[in-house]
Amino acid sequence: MGSGASEFSARVAGSSGTVEVRLGSPTGPLVGTARTGGTASPYDYTTVTAALTGATKGRTGVYLVLSGGVRLSTFTLR
């Protein structure tokens, strides 16, 4: 997370669901959630963006938890 991140973006496809950003482990503190609306096909990607909250500075493990048949292409912290 370096000197701090305030938002994330994820390029996703597939059915509707969520992308959660958690720290330390897949069940660790939740610092961001983006809802996906679903796309026309599993290969039709779109970008979702959401704010990050909580302790988002320094070195830590970042875990993405996907739900609902979401496919992930890329993930970016800003």
mmCIF file of N, CA, C and O in Angstrom:
data_model
loop_
_atom_site.group_PDB
_atom_site.id
_atom_site.type_symbol
_atom_site.label_atom_id
_atom_site.label_comp_id
_atom_site.label_asym_id
_atom_site.label_seq_id
_atom_site.Cartn_x
_atom_site.Cartn_y
_atom_site.Cartn_z
ATOM 1 N N MET A 1 0.817 -1.192 0.000
ATOM 2 C CA MET A 1 0.000 0.000 0.000
ATOM 3 C C MET A 1 0.863 1.258 0.000
ATOM 4 O O MET A 1 0.330 2.332 -0.178
ATOM 5 N N GLY A 2 2.153 1.108 0.257
ATOM 6 C CA GLY A 2 3.058 2.247 0.199
ATOM 7 C C GLY A 2 2.659 3.358 1.160
ATOM 8 O O GLY A 2 2.338 3.126 2.310
ATOM 9 N N SER A 3 2.641 4.596 0.656
ATOM 10 C CA SER A 3 2.300 5.743 1.494
ATOM 11 C C SER A 3 0.796 5.915 1.655
ATOM 12 O O SER A 3 0.343 6.832 2.317
ATOM 13 N N GLY A 4 0.028 5.049 1.037
ATOM 14 C CA GLY A 4 -1.420 5.086 1.218
ATOM 15 C C GLY A 4 -2.165 4.949 -0.095
ATOM 16 O O GLY A 4 -1.734 5.447 -1.120
ATOM 17 N N ALA A 5 -3.265 4.248 -0.043
ATOM 18 C CA ALA A 5 -4.145 4.094 -1.200
ATOM 19 C C ALA A 5 -5.539 4.513 -0.770
ATOM 20 O O ALA A 5 -5.957 4.231 0.351
ATOM 21 N N SER A 6 -6.264 5.183 -1.648
ATOM 22 C CA SER A 6 -7.594 5.661 -1.289
ATOM 23 C C SER A 6 -8.703 4.980 -2.082
ATOM 24 O O SER A 6 -9.872 5.105 -1.723
ATOM 25 N N GLU A 7 -8.342 4.307 -3.174
ATOM 26 C CA GLU A 7 -9.358 3.605 -3.961
ATOM 27 C C GLU A 7 -8.724 2.464 -4.740
ATOM 28 O O GLU A 7 -7.513 2.376 -4.859
ATOM 29 N N PHE A 8 -9.593 1.595 -5.254
ATOM 30 C CA PHE A 8 -9.121 0.510 -6.111
ATOM 31 C C PHE A 8 -10.023 0.406 -7.320
ATOM 32 O O PHE A 8 -11.157 0.874 -7.315
ATOM 33 N N SER A 9 -9.485 -0.182 -8.363
ATOM 34 C CA SER A 9 -10.287 -0.491 -9.547
ATOM 35 C C SER A 9 -9.988 -1.924 -9.945
ATOM 36 O O SER A 9 -8.883 -2.429 -9.735
ATOM 37 N N ALA A 10 -11.001 -2.578 -10.482
ATOM 38 C CA ALA A 10 -10.868 -3.964 -10.911
ATOM 39 C C ALA A 10 -11.570 -4.119 -12.254
ATOM 40 O O ALA A 10 -12.670 -3.609 -12.445
ATOM 41 N N ARG A 11 -10.924 -4.801 -13.155
ATOM 42 C CA ARG A 11 -11.517 -5.097 -14.467
ATOM 43 C C ARG A 11 -12.135 -6.484 -14.348
ATOM 44 O O ARG A 11 -11.438 -7.467 -14.111
ATOM 45 N N VAL A 12 -13.473 -6.544 -14.480
ATOM 46 C CA VAL A 12 -14.212 -7.772 -14.194
ATOM 47 C C VAL A 12 -15.167 -8.132 -15.325
ATOM 48 O O VAL A 12 -15.545 -7.292 -16.132
ATOM 49 N N ALA A 13 -15.557 -9.396 -15.339
ATOM 50 C CA ALA A 13 -16.551 -9.897 -16.289
ATOM 51 C C ALA A 13 -17.348 -10.990 -15.597
ATOM 52 O O ALA A 13 -17.000 -11.446 -14.511
ATOM 53 N N GLY A 14 -18.421 -11.414 -16.246
ATOM 54 C CA GLY A 14 -19.228 -12.503 -15.706
ATOM 55 C C GLY A 14 -20.503 -12.008 -15.073
ATOM 56 O O GLY A 14 -20.943 -10.888 -15.297
ATOM 57 N N SER A 15 -21.084 -12.863 -14.229
ATOM 58 C CA SER A 15 -22.352 -12.520 -13.595
ATOM 59 C C SER A 15 -22.146 -11.503 -12.477
ATOM 60 O O SER A 15 -21.020 -11.214 -12.077
ATOM 61 N N SER A 16 -23.232 -10.951 -11.974
ATOM 62 C CA SER A 16 -23.126 -9.931 -10.933
ATOM 63 C C SER A 16 -22.600 -10.545 -9.637
ATOM 64 O O SER A 16 -22.803 -11.721 -9.351
ATOM 65 N N GLY A 17 -21.909 -9.733 -8.859
ATOM 66 C CA GLY A 17 -21.326 -10.180 -7.606
ATOM 67 C C GLY A 17 -20.577 -9.041 -6.947
ATOM 68 O O GLY A 17 -20.903 -7.873 -7.168
ATOM 69 N N THR A 18 -19.543 -9.378 -6.178
ATOM 70 C CA THR A 18 -18.748 -8.356 -5.504
ATOM 71 C C THR A 18 -17.262 -8.669 -5.584
ATOM 72 O O THR A 18 -16.863 -9.816 -5.749
ATOM 73 N N VAL A 19 -16.471 -7.607 -5.469
ATOM 74 C CA VAL A 19 -15.028 -7.707 -5.291
ATOM 75 C C VAL A 19 -14.732 -7.058 -3.950
ATOM 76 O O VAL A 19 -15.002 -5.865 -3.767
ATOM 77 N N GLU A 20 -14.240 -7.835 -2.996
ATOM 78 C CA GLU A 20 -13.881 -7.313 -1.681
ATOM 79 C C GLU A 20 -12.368 -7.243 -1.555
ATOM 80 O O GLU A 20 -11.672 -8.144 -2.014
ATOM 81 N N VAL A 21 -11.881 -6.188 -0.916
ATOM 82 C CA VAL A 21 -10.456 -6.045 -0.614
ATOM 83 C C VAL A 21 -10.311 -6.216 0.893
ATOM 84 O O VAL A 21 -10.929 -5.486 1.674
ATOM 85 N N ARG A 22 -9.504 -7.208 1.288
ATOM 86 C CA ARG A 22 -9.282 -7.503 2.706
ATOM 87 C C ARG A 22 -7.786 -7.483 2.989
ATOM 88 O O ARG A 22 -6.979 -7.747 2.107
ATOM 89 N N LEU A 23 -7.438 -7.165 4.215
ATOM 90 C CA LEU A 23 -6.032 -7.075 4.607
ATOM 91 C C LEU A 23 -5.632 -8.233 5.503
ATOM 92 O O LEU A 23 -6.397 -8.624 6.386
ATOM 93 N N GLY A 24 -4.444 -8.801 5.244
ATOM 94 C CA GLY A 24 -3.873 -9.820 6.115
ATOM 95 C C GLY A 24 -4.288 -11.246 5.842
ATOM 96 O O GLY A 24 -3.505 -12.156 6.020
ATOM 97 N N SER A 25 -5.527 -11.460 5.446
ATOM 98 C CA SER A 25 -6.023 -12.805 5.141
ATOM 99 C C SER A 25 -7.354 -12.669 4.395
ATOM 100 O O SER A 25 -7.944 -11.591 4.373
ATOM 101 N N PRO A 26 -7.846 -13.759 3.800
ATOM 102 C CA PRO A 26 -9.135 -13.688 3.094
ATOM 103 C C PRO A 26 -10.318 -13.357 4.009
ATOM 104 O O PRO A 26 -11.378 -12.964 3.540
ATOM 105 N N THR A 27 -10.126 -13.499 5.320
ATOM 106 C CA THR A 27 -11.193 -13.149 6.274
ATOM 107 C C THR A 27 -10.801 -11.953 7.135
ATOM 108 O O THR A 27 -11.480 -11.645 8.112
ATOM 109 N N GLY A 28 -9.703 -11.272 6.763
ATOM 110 C CA GLY A 28 -9.209 -10.119 7.515
ATOM 111 C C GLY A 28 -10.102 -8.900 7.371
ATOM 112 O O GLY A 28 -11.187 -8.962 6.775
ATOM 113 N N PRO A 29 -9.651 -7.774 7.906
ATOM 114 C CA PRO A 29 -10.444 -6.548 7.862
ATOM 115 C C PRO A 29 -10.833 -6.155 6.434
ATOM 116 O O PRO A 29 -9.996 -6.123 5.538
ATOM 117 N N LEU A 30 -12.101 -5.859 6.243
ATOM 118 C CA LEU A 30 -12.631 -5.426 4.951
ATOM 119 C C LEU A 30 -12.363 -3.935 4.793
ATOM 120 O O LEU A 30 -12.779 -3.135 5.634
ATOM 121 N N VAL A 31 -11.649 -3.548 3.723
ATOM 122 C CA VAL A 31 -11.334 -2.137 3.504
ATOM 123 C C VAL A 31 -11.952 -1.580 2.231
ATOM 124 O O VAL A 31 -11.851 -0.385 1.977
ATOM 125 N N GLY A 32 -12.598 -2.410 1.424
ATOM 126 C CA GLY A 32 -13.257 -1.917 0.217
ATOM 127 C C GLY A 32 -14.111 -2.979 -0.442
ATOM 128 O O GLY A 32 -13.766 -4.160 -0.414
ATOM 129 N N THR A 33 -15.241 -2.539 -1.006
ATOM 130 C CA THR A 33 -16.142 -3.446 -1.717
ATOM 131 C C THR A 33 -16.672 -2.755 -2.961
ATOM 132 O O THR A 33 -17.120 -1.610 -2.895
ATOM 133 N N ALA A 34 -16.629 -3.454 -4.086
ATOM 134 C CA ALA A 34 -17.231 -2.967 -5.321
ATOM 135 C C ALA A 34 -18.247 -3.995 -5.798
ATOM 136 O O ALA A 34 -17.953 -5.194 -5.838
ATOM 137 N N ARG A 35 -19.427 -3.542 -6.129
ATOM 138 C CA ARG A 35 -20.464 -4.417 -6.676
ATOM 139 C C ARG A 35 -20.360 -4.407 -8.194
ATOM 140 O O ARG A 35 -20.145 -3.368 -8.800
ATOM 141 N N THR A 36 -20.512 -5.592 -8.767
ATOM 142 C CA THR A 36 -20.475 -5.701 -10.224
ATOM 143 C C THR A 36 -21.881 -5.966 -10.727
ATOM 144 O O THR A 36 -22.649 -6.688 -10.093
ATOM 145 N N GLY A 37 -22.225 -5.380 -11.849
ATOM 146 C CA GLY A 37 -23.567 -5.532 -12.390
ATOM 147 C C GLY A 37 -23.709 -6.704 -13.342
ATOM 148 O O GLY A 37 -24.804 -7.008 -13.796
ATOM 149 N N GLY A 38 -22.621 -7.365 -13.649
ATOM 150 C CA GLY A 38 -22.664 -8.449 -14.624
ATOM 151 C C GLY A 38 -22.418 -7.914 -16.026
ATOM 152 O O GLY A 38 -22.652 -6.746 -16.314
ATOM 153 N N THR A 39 -21.903 -8.760 -16.880
ATOM 154 C CA THR A 39 -21.633 -8.382 -18.270
ATOM 155 C C THR A 39 -22.329 -9.364 -19.209
ATOM 156 O O THR A 39 -22.779 -10.424 -18.783
ATOM 157 N N ALA A 40 -22.374 -8.999 -20.472
ATOM 158 C CA ALA A 40 -23.095 -9.794 -21.472
ATOM 159 C C ALA A 40 -22.510 -11.190 -21.653
ATOM 160 O O ALA A 40 -23.236 -12.130 -21.955
ATOM 161 N N SER A 41 -21.197 -11.313 -21.475
ATOM 162 C CA SER A 41 -20.557 -12.626 -21.609
ATOM 163 C C SER A 41 -19.432 -12.734 -20.574
ATOM 164 O O SER A 41 -19.001 -11.729 -20.024
ATOM 165 N N PRO A 42 -18.925 -13.935 -20.334
ATOM 166 C CA PRO A 42 -17.837 -14.094 -19.374
ATOM 167 C C PRO A 42 -16.525 -13.446 -19.823
ATOM 168 O O PRO A 42 -15.580 -13.370 -19.057
ATOM 169 N N TYR A 43 -16.469 -12.978 -21.071
ATOM 170 C CA TYR A 43 -15.248 -12.375 -21.609
ATOM 171 C C TYR A 43 -15.442 -10.913 -21.993
ATOM 172 O O TYR A 43 -14.589 -10.314 -22.628
ATOM 173 N N ASP A 44 -16.556 -10.316 -21.596
ATOM 174 C CA ASP A 44 -16.871 -8.911 -21.853
ATOM 175 C C ASP A 44 -16.557 -8.132 -20.576
ATOM 176 O O ASP A 44 -17.384 -8.034 -19.684
ATOM 177 N N TYR A 45 -15.328 -7.591 -20.478
ATOM 178 C CA TYR A 45 -14.861 -6.977 -19.235
ATOM 179 C C TYR A 45 -15.282 -5.514 -19.116
ATOM 180 O O TYR A 45 -15.387 -4.809 -20.109
ATOM 181 N N THR A 46 -15.510 -5.102 -17.874
ATOM 182 C CA THR A 46 -15.806 -3.723 -17.528
ATOM 183 C C THR A 46 -15.031 -3.379 -16.252
ATOM 184 O O THR A 46 -14.591 -4.276 -15.535
ATOM 185 N N THR A 47 -14.860 -2.100 -15.981
ATOM 186 C CA THR A 47 -14.097 -1.681 -14.810
ATOM 187 C C THR A 47 -15.025 -1.159 -13.716
ATOM 188 O O THR A 47 -15.911 -0.360 -13.992
ATOM 189 N N VAL A 48 -14.811 -1.633 -12.487
ATOM 190 C CA VAL A 48 -15.525 -1.118 -11.316
ATOM 191 C C VAL A 48 -14.497 -0.453 -10.399
ATOM 192 O O VAL A 48 -13.343 -0.869 -10.350
ATOM 193 N N THR A 49 -14.931 0.582 -9.694
ATOM 194 C CA THR A 49 -14.050 1.342 -8.808
ATOM 195 C C THR A 49 -14.761 1.560 -7.483
ATOM 196 O O THR A 49 -15.972 1.747 -7.452
ATOM 197 N N ALA A 50 -14.003 1.540 -6.387
ATOM 198 C CA ALA A 50 -14.576 1.798 -5.068
ATOM 199 C C ALA A 50 -13.513 2.408 -4.150
ATOM 200 O O ALA A 50 -12.320 2.224 -4.363
ATOM 201 N N ALA A 51 -13.982 3.113 -3.132
ATOM 202 C CA ALA A 51 -13.093 3.722 -2.142
ATOM 203 C C ALA A 51 -12.556 2.662 -1.193
ATOM 204 O O ALA A 51 -13.194 1.638 -0.955
ATOM 205 N N LEU A 52 -11.373 2.936 -0.656
ATOM 206 C CA LEU A 52 -10.781 2.113 0.396
ATOM 207 C C LEU A 52 -10.912 2.864 1.720
ATOM 208 O O LEU A 52 -10.730 4.083 1.764
ATOM 209 N N THR A 53 -11.218 2.145 2.786
ATOM 210 C CA THR A 53 -11.354 2.761 4.104
ATOM 211 C C THR A 53 -10.456 2.042 5.084
ATOM 212 O O THR A 53 -9.991 0.931 4.821
ATOM 213 N N GLY A 54 -10.210 2.634 6.219
ATOM 214 C CA GLY A 54 -9.404 1.975 7.245
ATOM 215 C C GLY A 54 -7.922 2.145 7.007
ATOM 216 O O GLY A 54 -7.473 3.030 6.290
ATOM 217 N N ALA A 55 -7.133 1.275 7.616
ATOM 218 C CA ALA A 55 -5.670 1.338 7.565
ATOM 219 C C ALA A 55 -5.176 0.826 6.227
ATOM 220 O O ALA A 55 -5.062 -0.373 6.018
ATOM 221 N N THR A 56 -4.885 1.721 5.311
ATOM 222 C CA THR A 56 -4.446 1.322 3.972
ATOM 223 C C THR A 56 -3.075 1.897 3.636
ATOM 224 O O THR A 56 -2.826 2.323 2.530
ATOM 225 N N LYS A 57 -2.180 1.915 4.618
ATOM 226 C CA LYS A 57 -0.798 2.375 4.404
ATOM 227 C C LYS A 57 0.167 1.281 4.818
ATOM 228 O O LYS A 57 -0.150 0.440 5.653
ATOM 229 N N GLY A 58 1.366 1.327 4.249
ATOM 230 C CA GLY A 58 2.425 0.409 4.646
ATOM 231 C C GLY A 58 2.380 -0.922 3.915
ATOM 232 O O GLY A 58 1.685 -1.087 2.924
ATOM 233 N N ARG A 59 3.146 -1.873 4.455
ATOM 234 C CA ARG A 59 3.236 -3.213 3.862
ATOM 235 C C ARG A 59 2.256 -4.136 4.552
ATOM 236 O O ARG A 59 2.264 -4.251 5.771
ATOM 237 N N THR A 60 1.455 -4.812 3.760
ATOM 238 C CA THR A 60 0.506 -5.780 4.284
ATOM 239 C C THR A 60 0.053 -6.687 3.156
ATOM 240 O O THR A 60 0.164 -6.333 1.986
ATOM 241 N N GLY A 61 -0.448 -7.838 3.493
ATOM 242 C CA GLY A 61 -1.018 -8.726 2.488
ATOM 243 C C GLY A 61 -2.377 -8.192 2.056
ATOM 244 O O GLY A 61 -3.186 -7.786 2.892
ATOM 245 N N VAL A 62 -2.605 -8.148 0.761
ATOM 246 C CA VAL A 62 -3.885 -7.701 0.217
ATOM 247 C C VAL A 62 -4.559 -8.903 -0.433
ATOM 248 O O VAL A 62 -3.975 -9.559 -1.288
ATOM 249 N N TYR A 63 -5.780 -9.183 -0.018
ATOM 250 C CA TYR A 63 -6.532 -10.324 -0.533
ATOM 251 C C TYR A 63 -7.786 -9.840 -1.226
ATOM 252 O O TYR A 63 -8.498 -8.984 -0.696
ATOM 253 N N LEU A 64 -8.047 -10.387 -2.406
ATOM 254 C CA LEU A 64 -9.278 -10.100 -3.126
ATOM 255 C C LEU A 64 -10.210 -11.282 -2.949
ATOM 256 O O LEU A 64 -9.822 -12.418 -3.202
ATOM 257 N N VAL A 65 -11.426 -11.009 -2.531
ATOM 258 C CA VAL A 65 -12.428 -12.049 -2.350
ATOM 259 C C VAL A 65 -13.531 -11.775 -3.363
ATOM 260 O O VAL A 65 -14.203 -10.739 -3.299
ATOM 261 N N LEU A 66 -13.690 -12.684 -4.322
ATOM 262 C CA LEU A 66 -14.685 -12.523 -5.387
ATOM 263 C C LEU A 66 -15.888 -13.397 -5.076
ATOM 264 O O LEU A 66 -15.742 -14.534 -4.637
ATOM 265 N N SER A 67 -17.078 -12.875 -5.338
ATOM 266 C CA SER A 67 -18.282 -13.674 -5.129
ATOM 267 C C SER A 67 -19.178 -13.595 -6.349
ATOM 268 O O SER A 67 -19.122 -12.636 -7.125
ATOM 269 N N GLY A 68 -19.983 -14.616 -6.526
ATOM 270 C CA GLY A 68 -21.008 -14.597 -7.567
ATOM 271 C C GLY A 68 -20.539 -14.816 -8.987
ATOM 272 O O GLY A 68 -21.074 -14.240 -9.898
ATOM 273 N N GLY A 69 -19.547 -15.586 -9.248
ATOM 274 C CA GLY A 69 -19.145 -15.857 -10.632
ATOM 275 C C GLY A 69 -18.411 -14.716 -11.316
ATOM 276 O O GLY A 69 -18.434 -14.592 -12.533
ATOM 277 N N VAL A 70 -17.772 -13.853 -10.546
ATOM 278 C CA VAL A 70 -17.012 -12.727 -11.093
ATOM 279 C C VAL A 70 -15.655 -13.225 -11.567
ATOM 280 O O VAL A 70 -14.979 -13.974 -10.871
ATOM 281 N N ARG A 71 -15.259 -12.816 -12.772
ATOM 282 C CA ARG A 71 -13.932 -13.102 -13.317
ATOM 283 C C ARG A 71 -13.113 -11.826 -13.244
ATOM 284 O O ARG A 71 -13.605 -10.762 -13.585
ATOM 285 N N LEU A 72 -11.847 -11.925 -12.822
ATOM 286 C CA LEU A 72 -10.991 -10.771 -12.644
ATOM 287 C C LEU A 72 -9.879 -10.775 -13.693
ATOM 288 O O LEU A 72 -9.215 -11.783 -13.886
ATOM 289 N N SER A 73 -9.684 -9.625 -14.340
ATOM 290 C CA SER A 73 -8.603 -9.482 -15.306
ATOM 291 C C SER A 73 -7.435 -8.718 -14.677
ATOM 292 O O SER A 73 -6.307 -9.170 -14.681
ATOM 293 N N THR A 74 -7.717 -7.543 -14.126
ATOM 294 C CA THR A 74 -6.678 -6.731 -13.494
ATOM 295 C C THR A 74 -7.226 -6.062 -12.240
ATOM 296 O O THR A 74 -8.431 -5.875 -12.083
ATOM 297 N N PHE A 75 -6.296 -5.668 -11.360
ATOM 298 C CA PHE A 75 -6.631 -4.992 -10.112
ATOM 299 C C PHE A 75 -5.588 -3.909 -9.883
ATOM 300 O O PHE A 75 -4.390 -4.159 -10.023
ATOM 301 N N THR A 76 -6.038 -2.691 -9.527
ATOM 302 C CA THR A 76 -5.131 -1.561 -9.338
ATOM 303 C C THR A 76 -5.487 -0.808 -8.070
ATOM 304 O O THR A 76 -6.670 -0.550 -7.816
ATOM 305 N N LEU A 77 -4.475 -0.447 -7.286
ATOM 306 C CA LEU A 77 -4.642 0.432 -6.127
ATOM 307 C C LEU A 77 -4.201 1.835 -6.507
ATOM 308 O O LEU A 77 -3.205 2.003 -7.195
ATOM 309 N N ARG A 78 -4.935 2.832 -6.039
ATOM 310 C CA ARG A 78 -4.554 4.242 -6.290
ATOM 311 C C ARG A 78 -4.650 5.028 -5.006
ATOM 312 O O ARG A 78 -5.457 4.810 -4.183
#
